[in-house]
Amino acid sequence: MRAPIGHFDEARPAADCLDELTRPVADAVRAWQGTVPAGQLIYVDTDPAIADTAVFVEHHGQELLDNSANCVVVAGRRGGESTLAACVVLSRMRVDVNGVVRRQLGARKASFASMDTATGESAMEYGGITPIGLPADWPLLVDSAVVETEWVLIGSGRRRGKLIVPGKAFVGLPGAVVVDGLGV
């Protein structure tokens, strides 16, 4: 199978690669019931040494800069309560944590979650966190530009490997809210 975007040696349906994914991602792929068929969730094996966006797109195709997204974990605080959420924006953008995220979460203060919190609570590797398989009770804020992108390259739960999914698939994920202007 050829990947719909980028230049990869091999692309396979994610459902055929469950052993390559972290447990929560594999469980989410196995139980997939989104509006996009599970067969459209594609796994590509990649070298973790070149997982960072700039080097990755240089190696696998410059067009990926416009078709890849980052998923970051944020913490919103109000009073003594803290809420974890995930934000998905195109990789060329940054998350508007102190504006849009803070308002969406109804928080007094919002910030990026620490690496230990993000990896511990998601059960995914830092640099590979993906919205597929996150805890279902987390708000998942997705920039509208991601949803409007035909094919999106995202993490696989590990630094090794990526998923390629239709942008419209993010709408059906647990807790997903499409937000205009989340990425700036």
PDB file of C-alpha atoms in Angstrom, residues 10 18 22 30 41-43 46 58 61 64 71 77 88 133 147 149 152 160 165 170 183:
ATOM      1  CA  GLU A  10       5.811   1.100   3.499  1.00  0.00           C
ATOM      2  CA  LEU A  18      -1.442  -3.143  16.558  1.00  0.00           C
ATOM      3  CA  THR A  22       0.910   1.693  22.486  1.00  0.00           C
ATOM      4  CA  ARG A  30      -9.289  -2.166  17.404  1.00  0.00           C
ATOM      5  CA  LEU A  41      -6.225   4.732   9.467  1.00  0.00           C
ATOM      6  CA  ILE A  42      -2.757   4.156   8.018  1.00  0.00           C
ATOM      7  CA  TYR A  43       0.441   3.281   9.904  1.00  0.00           C
ATOM      8  CA  THR A  46       9.511   5.850  10.829  1.00  0.00           C
ATOM      9  CA  GLU A  58      13.021  17.019   5.015  1.00  0.00           C
ATOM     10  CA  GLY A  61       8.486  15.125   1.921  1.00  0.00           C
ATOM     11  CA  LEU A  64       4.013  16.968   5.113  1.00  0.00           C
ATOM     12  CA  CYS A  71      -1.152  16.736  19.730  1.00  0.00           C
ATOM     13  CA  ARG A  77      -6.795  25.088  36.514  1.00  0.00           C
ATOM     14  CA  VAL A  88      -4.498  19.152  17.980  1.00  0.00           C
ATOM     15  CA  GLY A 133      -6.548   6.479  22.255  1.00  0.00           C
ATOM     16  CA  VAL A 147     -10.401  18.794  10.231  1.00  0.00           C
ATOM     17  CA  THR A 149      -7.059  18.830   5.821  1.00  0.00           C
ATOM     18  CA  VAL A 152      -3.166  14.334   8.373  1.00  0.00           C
ATOM     19  CA  ARG A 160       8.672   5.348  16.157  1.00  0.00           C
ATOM     20  CA  VAL A 165      -5.756   9.672   8.920  1.00  0.00           C
ATOM     21  CA  PHE A 170     -10.901  13.786  14.378  1.00  0.00           C
ATOM     22  CA  GLY A 183      -3.791  27.163  16.288  1.00  0.00           C
TER      23      GLY A 183
END
